[in-house]
Amino acid sequence: KINDIISSPTLNQAREYYCIGKSNFDKGLLKEALKFFLKAESENSADFFTQSMLGTLYLYGVNADDNVVDPARAEHHFRLAARYAKAEKKLDENFTKLEAESLFNASVAIYTQLDDNIVMSAREKFREMLIEARNLAGQAANIHPDGGLLEAEYHVAKYSALLVEPQHAIPVLKKVIIANRDYKKKAEEDPAFEPVREYVTTTI
């Protein structure tokens, strides 16, 4: 181990930064965590765990003291995390699920960027972003099949509903509900399904 550290000081430095960042994250010190994860990235950008933590902070990083949320940056880092997980799974199949989860989180990050300004002033941009979010969620579901990532499939249905494409939304939603009945109530309460509500209520 000592020889590995000596022969690869850059990777060792990146690991130290990552561990400090993770410790700060676990304590709820989000700004401090972000600082060290960015340092880790500067030393070793092609690391799944660093990219995943950066994505997590930028997508979900808010508490009583800090707010580091930036959905566009979250999308960027989760896409990189998926890329590096894909490379790692050639050696470790456990990274298959991590790749799928990263793609799904990237799709959520895109969805989070859809504010009222985009909806009202750039309908085509709104549509393009929703289609990309759906594609990423679909990839996630396909990579981790057999009900392993039902939330991704639910979001495929959700994005299709927002695109007013019941022919895509309803079959996927039915599949998800058959696998887990909790999604029936979730869909009934989710305003994203309003554009296809009549199909939801009559077919599910």
Short mmCIF file of N, CA, C and O in Angstrom, two decimals, residues 93-201:
data_model
loop_
_atom_site.label_atom_id
_atom_site.label_comp_id
_atom_site.label_asym_id
_atom_site.label_seq_id
_atom_site.Cartn_x
_atom_site.Cartn_y
_atom_site.Cartn_z
N GLU A 93 -19.09 -5.74 -11.90
CA GLU A 93 -20.48 -5.67 -12.36
C GLU A 93 -21.36 -4.85 -11.42
O GLU A 93 -22.45 -4.41 -11.81
N ASN A 94 -20.91 -4.62 -10.19
CA ASN A 94 -21.69 -3.81 -9.26
C ASN A 94 -21.89 -2.39 -9.77
O ASN A 94 -22.81 -1.69 -9.33
N PHE A 95 -21.03 -1.96 -10.68
CA PHE A 95 -21.15 -0.61 -11.22
C PHE A 95 -22.31 -0.49 -12.22
O PHE A 95 -22.65 0.62 -12.61
N THR A 96 -22.91 -1.60 -12.61
CA THR A 96 -24.06 -1.53 -13.51
C THR A 96 -25.19 -0.74 -12.87
O THR A 96 -25.78 0.17 -13.49
N LYS A 97 -25.52 -1.06 -11.63
CA LYS A 97 -26.57 -0.35 -10.92
C LYS A 97 -26.20 1.11 -10.73
O LYS A 97 -27.05 2.01 -10.85
N LEU A 98 -24.92 1.37 -10.43
CA LEU A 98 -24.48 2.74 -10.21
C LEU A 98 -24.55 3.57 -11.49
O LEU A 98 -24.88 4.76 -11.45
N GLU A 99 -24.26 2.94 -12.61
CA GLU A 99 -24.42 3.63 -13.90
C GLU A 99 -25.88 4.00 -14.12
O GLU A 99 -26.21 5.13 -14.51
N ALA A 100 -26.77 3.04 -13.86
CA ALA A 100 -28.21 3.28 -14.04
C ALA A 100 -28.69 4.40 -13.13
O ALA A 100 -29.43 5.30 -13.56
N GLU A 101 -28.28 4.38 -11.87
CA GLU A 101 -28.72 5.42 -10.93
C GLU A 101 -28.19 6.80 -11.34
O GLU A 101 -28.90 7.80 -11.17
N SER A 102 -26.99 6.84 -11.88
CA SER A 102 -26.42 8.12 -12.32
C SER A 102 -27.19 8.68 -13.51
O SER A 102 -27.48 9.89 -13.57
N LEU A 103 -27.55 7.82 -14.44
CA LEU A 103 -28.35 8.27 -15.58
C LEU A 103 -29.71 8.77 -15.13
O LEU A 103 -30.21 9.80 -15.62
N PHE A 104 -30.31 8.06 -14.19
CA PHE A 104 -31.61 8.50 -13.68
C PHE A 104 -31.50 9.86 -12.99
O PHE A 104 -32.32 10.76 -13.22
N ASN A 105 -30.48 10.03 -12.16
CA ASN A 105 -30.30 11.30 -11.49
C ASN A 105 -30.02 12.43 -12.47
O ASN A 105 -30.45 13.57 -12.25
N ALA A 106 -29.33 12.12 -13.56
CA ALA A 106 -29.10 13.13 -14.60
C ALA A 106 -30.44 13.56 -15.21
O ALA A 106 -30.66 14.74 -15.50
N SER A 107 -31.35 12.59 -15.37
CA SER A 107 -32.66 12.92 -15.93
C SER A 107 -33.45 13.81 -14.97
O SER A 107 -34.14 14.75 -15.39
N VAL A 108 -33.35 13.52 -13.68
CA VAL A 108 -34.03 14.35 -12.68
C VAL A 108 -33.44 15.76 -12.67
O VAL A 108 -34.17 16.75 -12.52
N ALA A 109 -32.14 15.85 -12.86
CA ALA A 109 -31.48 17.16 -12.89
C ALA A 109 -31.99 17.99 -14.07
O ALA A 109 -32.19 19.20 -13.94
N ILE A 110 -32.20 17.35 -15.21
CA ILE A 110 -32.77 18.07 -16.36
C ILE A 110 -34.18 18.53 -16.03
O ILE A 110 -34.55 19.68 -16.28
N TYR A 111 -34.98 17.65 -15.48
CA TYR A 111 -36.37 17.98 -15.13
C TYR A 111 -36.42 19.16 -14.15
O TYR A 111 -37.27 20.05 -14.26
N THR A 112 -35.47 19.18 -13.21
CA THR A 112 -35.43 20.24 -12.21
C THR A 112 -35.12 21.60 -12.84
O THR A 112 -35.47 22.64 -12.28
N GLN A 113 -34.47 21.58 -13.99
CA GLN A 113 -34.14 22.84 -14.67
C GLN A 113 -35.33 23.46 -15.40
O GLN A 113 -35.25 24.59 -15.87
N LEU A 114 -36.42 22.73 -15.51
CA LEU A 114 -37.57 23.21 -16.27
C LEU A 114 -38.41 24.16 -15.43
O LEU A 114 -39.41 23.78 -14.82
N ASP A 115 -38.00 25.42 -15.38
CA ASP A 115 -38.76 26.40 -14.62
C ASP A 115 -39.84 27.04 -15.49
O ASP A 115 -39.96 26.76 -16.68
N ASP A 116 -40.62 27.91 -14.89
CA ASP A 116 -41.75 28.53 -15.60
C ASP A 116 -41.31 29.37 -16.79
O ASP A 116 -42.03 29.49 -17.78
N ASN A 117 -40.12 29.95 -16.71
CA ASN A 117 -39.63 30.78 -17.82
C ASN A 117 -39.45 29.95 -19.09
O ASN A 117 -39.79 30.38 -20.19
N ILE A 118 -38.91 28.73 -18.93
CA ILE A 118 -38.72 27.86 -20.09
C ILE A 118 -40.07 27.41 -20.63
O ILE A 118 -40.32 27.39 -21.83
N VAL A 119 -40.97 27.06 -19.71
CA VAL A 119 -42.29 26.58 -20.13
C VAL A 119 -43.04 27.64 -20.93
O VAL A 119 -43.65 27.36 -21.97
N MET A 120 -42.98 28.87 -20.47
CA MET A 120 -43.77 29.94 -21.08
C MET A 120 -43.12 30.54 -22.33
O MET A 120 -43.81 30.93 -23.27
N SER A 121 -41.79 30.62 -22.36
CA SER A 121 -41.13 31.36 -23.43
C SER A 121 -40.44 30.49 -24.47
O SER A 121 -40.06 30.99 -25.52
N ALA A 122 -40.24 29.23 -24.17
CA ALA A 122 -39.47 28.38 -25.09
C ALA A 122 -40.04 26.96 -25.08
O ALA A 122 -39.42 26.04 -24.56
N ARG A 123 -41.20 26.82 -25.66
CA ARG A 123 -41.88 25.52 -25.63
C ARG A 123 -41.06 24.42 -26.29
O ARG A 123 -41.04 23.28 -25.83
N GLU A 124 -40.37 24.76 -27.38
CA GLU A 124 -39.58 23.75 -28.07
C GLU A 124 -38.41 23.30 -27.21
O GLU A 124 -38.07 22.12 -27.17
N LYS A 125 -37.79 24.27 -26.51
CA LYS A 125 -36.71 23.93 -25.58
C LYS A 125 -37.23 23.05 -24.46
O LYS A 125 -36.59 22.07 -24.05
N PHE A 126 -38.40 23.37 -23.95
CA PHE A 126 -39.05 22.57 -22.91
C PHE A 126 -39.23 21.13 -23.38
O PHE A 126 -38.91 20.18 -22.67
N ARG A 127 -39.70 20.99 -24.60
CA ARG A 127 -39.93 19.65 -25.16
C ARG A 127 -38.62 18.89 -25.35
O ARG A 127 -38.52 17.71 -25.01
N GLU A 128 -37.62 19.57 -25.86
CA GLU A 128 -36.32 18.92 -26.09
C GLU A 128 -35.72 18.41 -24.78
O GLU A 128 -35.18 17.31 -24.72
N MET A 129 -35.82 19.24 -23.74
CA MET A 129 -35.27 18.84 -22.44
C MET A 129 -36.04 17.67 -21.84
O MET A 129 -35.44 16.75 -21.26
N LEU A 130 -37.35 17.68 -21.99
CA LEU A 130 -38.15 16.56 -21.48
C LEU A 130 -37.83 15.26 -22.22
O LEU A 130 -37.74 14.19 -21.60
N ILE A 131 -37.65 15.35 -23.52
CA ILE A 131 -37.31 14.15 -24.30
C ILE A 131 -35.96 13.61 -23.87
O ILE A 131 -35.78 12.39 -23.72
N GLU A 132 -35.00 14.50 -23.63
CA GLU A 132 -33.68 14.05 -23.18
C GLU A 132 -33.77 13.43 -21.79
O GLU A 132 -33.14 12.40 -21.52
N ALA A 133 -34.55 14.04 -20.90
CA ALA A 133 -34.75 13.47 -19.57
C ALA A 133 -35.37 12.08 -19.67
O ALA A 133 -34.96 11.15 -18.97
N ARG A 134 -36.35 11.93 -20.55
CA ARG A 134 -37.00 10.63 -20.74
C ARG A 134 -36.02 9.61 -21.29
O ARG A 134 -36.00 8.44 -20.87
N ASN A 135 -35.18 10.02 -22.23
CA ASN A 135 -34.20 9.11 -22.81
C ASN A 135 -33.23 8.59 -21.75
O ASN A 135 -32.91 7.39 -21.71
N LEU A 136 -32.78 9.49 -20.88
CA LEU A 136 -31.84 9.08 -19.83
C LEU A 136 -32.50 8.14 -18.83
O LEU A 136 -31.92 7.15 -18.41
N ALA A 137 -33.73 8.46 -18.45
CA ALA A 137 -34.46 7.58 -17.52
C ALA A 137 -34.71 6.22 -18.16
O ALA A 137 -34.62 5.18 -17.49
N GLY A 138 -35.02 6.22 -19.46
CA GLY A 138 -35.22 4.96 -20.17
C GLY A 138 -33.95 4.13 -20.23
O GLY A 138 -33.98 2.90 -20.05
N GLN A 139 -32.83 4.79 -20.47
CA GLN A 139 -31.55 4.08 -20.47
C GLN A 139 -31.28 3.47 -19.10
O GLN A 139 -30.81 2.33 -19.00
N ALA A 140 -31.56 4.24 -18.06
CA ALA A 140 -31.35 3.73 -16.70
C ALA A 140 -32.18 2.48 -16.44
O ALA A 140 -31.68 1.49 -15.89
N ALA A 141 -33.44 2.51 -16.84
CA ALA A 141 -34.33 1.36 -16.63
C ALA A 141 -33.85 0.15 -17.44
O ALA A 141 -33.94 -0.98 -16.96
N ASN A 142 -33.35 0.39 -18.64
CA ASN A 142 -32.89 -0.71 -19.49
C ASN A 142 -31.60 -1.33 -18.99
O ASN A 142 -31.38 -2.54 -19.09
N ILE A 143 -30.72 -0.50 -18.42
CA ILE A 143 -29.45 -0.99 -17.90
C ILE A 143 -29.67 -1.84 -16.66
O ILE A 143 -28.99 -2.83 -16.44
N HIS A 144 -30.66 -1.44 -15.86
CA HIS A 144 -30.94 -2.15 -14.61
C HIS A 144 -32.37 -2.68 -14.67
O HIS A 144 -33.27 -2.14 -14.02
N PRO A 145 -32.61 -3.74 -15.46
CA PRO A 145 -33.98 -4.20 -15.74
C PRO A 145 -34.59 -5.04 -14.61
O PRO A 145 -34.05 -5.10 -13.51
N ASP A 146 -35.71 -5.69 -14.95
CA ASP A 146 -36.41 -6.59 -14.02
C ASP A 146 -36.88 -5.87 -12.75
O ASP A 146 -36.80 -6.39 -11.64
N GLY A 147 -37.35 -4.64 -12.93
CA GLY A 147 -37.89 -3.91 -11.79
C GLY A 147 -36.84 -3.37 -10.86
O GLY A 147 -37.16 -2.92 -9.75
N GLY A 148 -35.58 -3.39 -11.27
CA GLY A 148 -34.51 -2.93 -10.39
C GLY A 148 -34.50 -1.43 -10.19
O GLY A 148 -33.94 -0.94 -9.22
N LEU A 149 -35.11 -0.70 -11.10
CA LEU A 149 -35.13 0.76 -10.99
C LEU A 149 -36.51 1.26 -11.43
O LEU A 149 -36.66 1.96 -12.42
N LEU A 150 -37.53 0.90 -10.64
CA LEU A 150 -38.90 1.28 -10.97
C LEU A 150 -39.08 2.78 -11.01
O LEU A 150 -39.88 3.28 -11.80
N GLU A 151 -38.35 3.50 -10.17
CA GLU A 151 -38.50 4.95 -10.15
C GLU A 151 -38.12 5.56 -11.49
O GLU A 151 -38.73 6.55 -11.94
N ALA A 152 -37.13 4.97 -12.15
CA ALA A 152 -36.74 5.46 -13.47
C ALA A 152 -37.87 5.22 -14.47
O ALA A 152 -38.19 6.10 -15.29
N GLU A 153 -38.49 4.05 -14.41
CA GLU A 153 -39.60 3.77 -15.32
C GLU A 153 -40.80 4.67 -15.04
O GLU A 153 -41.48 5.13 -15.96
N TYR A 154 -41.04 4.93 -13.75
CA TYR A 154 -42.11 5.86 -13.39
C TYR A 154 -41.85 7.22 -14.02
O TYR A 154 -42.77 7.86 -14.53
N HIS A 155 -40.61 7.66 -14.00
CA HIS A 155 -40.29 8.95 -14.58
C HIS A 155 -40.39 8.95 -16.11
O HIS A 155 -40.70 9.98 -16.70
N VAL A 156 -40.14 7.81 -16.73
CA VAL A 156 -40.37 7.72 -18.17
C VAL A 156 -41.84 8.00 -18.46
O VAL A 156 -42.18 8.77 -19.38
N ALA A 157 -42.72 7.40 -17.65
CA ALA A 157 -44.16 7.65 -17.81
C ALA A 157 -44.50 9.11 -17.50
O ALA A 157 -45.29 9.75 -18.20
N LYS A 158 -43.89 9.65 -16.47
CA LYS A 158 -44.14 11.02 -16.05
C LYS A 158 -43.73 12.02 -17.14
O LYS A 158 -44.48 12.93 -17.48
N TYR A 159 -42.54 11.84 -17.68
CA TYR A 159 -42.08 12.73 -18.74
C TYR A 159 -42.95 12.60 -19.98
O TYR A 159 -43.23 13.59 -20.66
N SER A 160 -43.38 11.38 -20.28
CA SER A 160 -44.26 11.17 -21.43
C SER A 160 -45.60 11.86 -21.23
O SER A 160 -46.18 12.40 -22.18
N ALA A 161 -46.07 11.87 -19.99
CA ALA A 161 -47.32 12.57 -19.69
C ALA A 161 -47.17 14.07 -19.91
O ALA A 161 -48.05 14.72 -20.50
N LEU A 162 -46.06 14.62 -19.47
CA LEU A 162 -45.82 16.05 -19.66
C LEU A 162 -45.67 16.40 -21.14
O LEU A 162 -45.96 17.52 -21.55
N LEU A 163 -45.23 15.43 -21.94
CA LEU A 163 -45.14 15.62 -23.38
C LEU A 163 -46.48 15.38 -24.07
O LEU A 163 -46.58 15.48 -25.30
N VAL A 164 -47.49 15.06 -23.26
CA VAL A 164 -48.85 14.75 -23.74
C VAL A 164 -48.78 13.61 -24.75
O VAL A 164 -49.31 13.68 -25.86
N GLU A 165 -48.15 12.52 -24.33
CA GLU A 165 -48.03 11.33 -25.15
C GLU A 165 -48.56 10.13 -24.35
O GLU A 165 -47.79 9.31 -23.84
N PRO A 166 -49.89 10.04 -24.20
CA PRO A 166 -50.46 8.95 -23.42
C PRO A 166 -50.12 7.58 -23.96
O PRO A 166 -50.07 6.60 -23.20
N GLN A 167 -49.88 7.48 -25.27
CA GLN A 167 -49.54 6.19 -25.87
C GLN A 167 -48.22 5.65 -25.32
O GLN A 167 -47.97 4.44 -25.34
N HIS A 168 -47.37 6.54 -24.82
CA HIS A 168 -46.11 6.12 -24.18
C HIS A 168 -46.25 6.08 -22.66
O HIS A 168 -45.70 5.18 -22.01
N ALA A 169 -46.96 7.05 -22.12
CA ALA A 169 -47.05 7.17 -20.66
C ALA A 169 -47.82 6.03 -20.01
O ALA A 169 -47.35 5.43 -19.03
N ILE A 170 -48.98 5.70 -20.54
CA ILE A 170 -49.88 4.77 -19.85
C ILE A 170 -49.35 3.34 -19.80
O ILE A 170 -49.38 2.71 -18.74
N PRO A 171 -48.83 2.77 -20.90
CA PRO A 171 -48.31 1.39 -20.80
C PRO A 171 -47.18 1.26 -19.79
O PRO A 171 -47.12 0.27 -19.05
N VAL A 172 -46.29 2.25 -19.75
CA VAL A 172 -45.18 2.19 -18.80
C VAL A 172 -45.69 2.34 -17.37
O VAL A 172 -45.27 1.62 -16.46
N LEU A 173 -46.63 3.26 -17.17
CA LEU A 173 -47.19 3.46 -15.84
C LEU A 173 -47.90 2.20 -15.35
O LEU A 173 -47.77 1.82 -14.19
N LYS A 174 -48.65 1.55 -16.22
CA LYS A 174 -49.33 0.31 -15.85
C LYS A 174 -48.32 -0.76 -15.42
O LYS A 174 -48.52 -1.48 -14.43
N LYS A 175 -47.23 -0.85 -16.16
CA LYS A 175 -46.18 -1.83 -15.83
C LYS A 175 -45.60 -1.56 -14.44
O LYS A 175 -45.40 -2.48 -13.64
N VAL A 176 -45.36 -0.28 -14.14
CA VAL A 176 -44.80 0.09 -12.86
C VAL A 176 -45.78 -0.22 -11.72
O VAL A 176 -45.39 -0.74 -10.67
N ILE A 177 -47.05 0.09 -11.94
CA ILE A 177 -48.07 -0.15 -10.91
C ILE A 177 -48.26 -1.64 -10.65
O ILE A 177 -48.45 -2.07 -9.50
N ILE A 178 -48.19 -2.44 -11.69
CA ILE A 178 -48.30 -3.90 -11.50
C ILE A 178 -47.15 -4.41 -10.63
O ILE A 178 -47.33 -5.29 -9.78
N ALA A 179 -45.98 -3.81 -10.81
CA ALA A 179 -44.81 -4.21 -10.03
C ALA A 179 -44.88 -3.70 -8.59
O ALA A 179 -44.41 -4.35 -7.65
N ASN A 180 -45.49 -2.51 -8.41
CA ASN A 180 -45.59 -1.92 -7.08
C ASN A 180 -46.83 -1.03 -7.03
O ASN A 180 -46.86 0.04 -7.62
N ARG A 181 -47.84 -1.46 -6.27
CA ARG A 181 -49.12 -0.77 -6.24
C ARG A 181 -49.03 0.64 -5.64
O ARG A 181 -49.92 1.46 -5.85
N ASP A 182 -47.96 0.93 -4.91
CA ASP A 182 -47.81 2.26 -4.33
C ASP A 182 -47.75 3.34 -5.40
O ASP A 182 -48.10 4.51 -5.15
N TYR A 183 -47.32 2.96 -6.59
CA TYR A 183 -47.20 3.94 -7.67
C TYR A 183 -48.57 4.39 -8.20
O TYR A 183 -48.67 5.43 -8.84
N LYS A 184 -49.62 3.62 -7.93
CA LYS A 184 -50.96 4.03 -8.35
C LYS A 184 -51.37 5.32 -7.64
O LYS A 184 -51.79 6.30 -8.27
N LYS A 185 -51.22 5.33 -6.32
CA LYS A 185 -51.56 6.52 -5.53
C LYS A 185 -50.62 7.68 -5.89
O LYS A 185 -51.04 8.84 -5.99
N LYS A 186 -49.36 7.36 -6.12
CA LYS A 186 -48.38 8.39 -6.46
C LYS A 186 -48.77 9.08 -7.76
O LYS A 186 -48.72 10.31 -7.86
N ALA A 187 -49.16 8.29 -8.76
CA ALA A 187 -49.56 8.86 -10.05
C ALA A 187 -50.84 9.66 -9.93
O ALA A 187 -51.01 10.70 -10.58
N GLU A 188 -51.76 9.20 -9.10
CA GLU A 188 -53.03 9.92 -8.91
C GLU A 188 -52.81 11.30 -8.29
O GLU A 188 -53.56 12.23 -8.56
N GLU A 189 -51.75 11.44 -7.49
CA GLU A 189 -51.48 12.70 -6.82
C GLU A 189 -50.43 13.56 -7.53
O GLU A 189 -50.23 14.71 -7.16
N ASP A 190 -49.79 13.00 -8.54
CA ASP A 190 -48.70 13.70 -9.23
C ASP A 190 -49.27 14.65 -10.29
O ASP A 190 -49.88 14.21 -11.26
N PRO A 191 -49.07 15.97 -10.14
CA PRO A 191 -49.62 16.92 -11.12
C PRO A 191 -49.02 16.77 -12.51
O PRO A 191 -49.60 17.26 -13.49
N ALA A 192 -47.88 16.10 -12.62
CA ALA A 192 -47.27 15.91 -13.94
C ALA A 192 -48.16 15.09 -14.86
O ALA A 192 -48.04 15.19 -16.09
N PHE A 193 -49.07 14.31 -14.28
CA PHE A 193 -49.94 13.46 -15.10
C PHE A 193 -51.23 14.17 -15.52
O PHE A 193 -52.08 13.56 -16.19
N GLU A 194 -51.39 15.43 -15.15
CA GLU A 194 -52.60 16.17 -15.51
C GLU A 194 -52.86 16.19 -17.02
O GLU A 194 -54.01 16.08 -17.46
N PRO A 195 -51.83 16.35 -17.88
CA PRO A 195 -52.10 16.39 -19.33
C PRO A 195 -52.72 15.11 -19.87
O PRO A 195 -53.32 15.11 -20.94
N VAL A 196 -52.56 13.98 -19.13
CA VAL A 196 -53.15 12.71 -19.60
C VAL A 196 -54.03 12.11 -18.51
O VAL A 196 -54.23 10.90 -18.47
N ARG A 197 -54.58 12.96 -17.64
CA ARG A 197 -55.32 12.48 -16.48
C ARG A 197 -56.48 11.57 -16.86
O ARG A 197 -56.74 10.56 -16.19
N GLU A 198 -57.19 11.88 -17.93
CA GLU A 198 -58.33 11.04 -18.30
C GLU A 198 -57.91 9.61 -18.63
O GLU A 198 -58.62 8.66 -18.33
N TYR A 199 -56.72 9.45 -19.20
CA TYR A 199 -56.21 8.12 -19.51
C TYR A 199 -55.79 7.38 -18.23
O TYR A 199 -55.95 6.17 -18.10
N VAL A 200 -55.22 8.15 -17.30
CA VAL A 200 -54.79 7.56 -16.03
C VAL A 200 -55.98 7.02 -15.26
O VAL A 200 -55.98 5.89 -14.77
N THR A 201 -57.05 7.80 -15.18
CA THR A 201 -58.20 7.42 -14.38
C THR A 201 -59.03 6.31 -15.03
O THR A 201 -59.67 5.53 -14.33
#
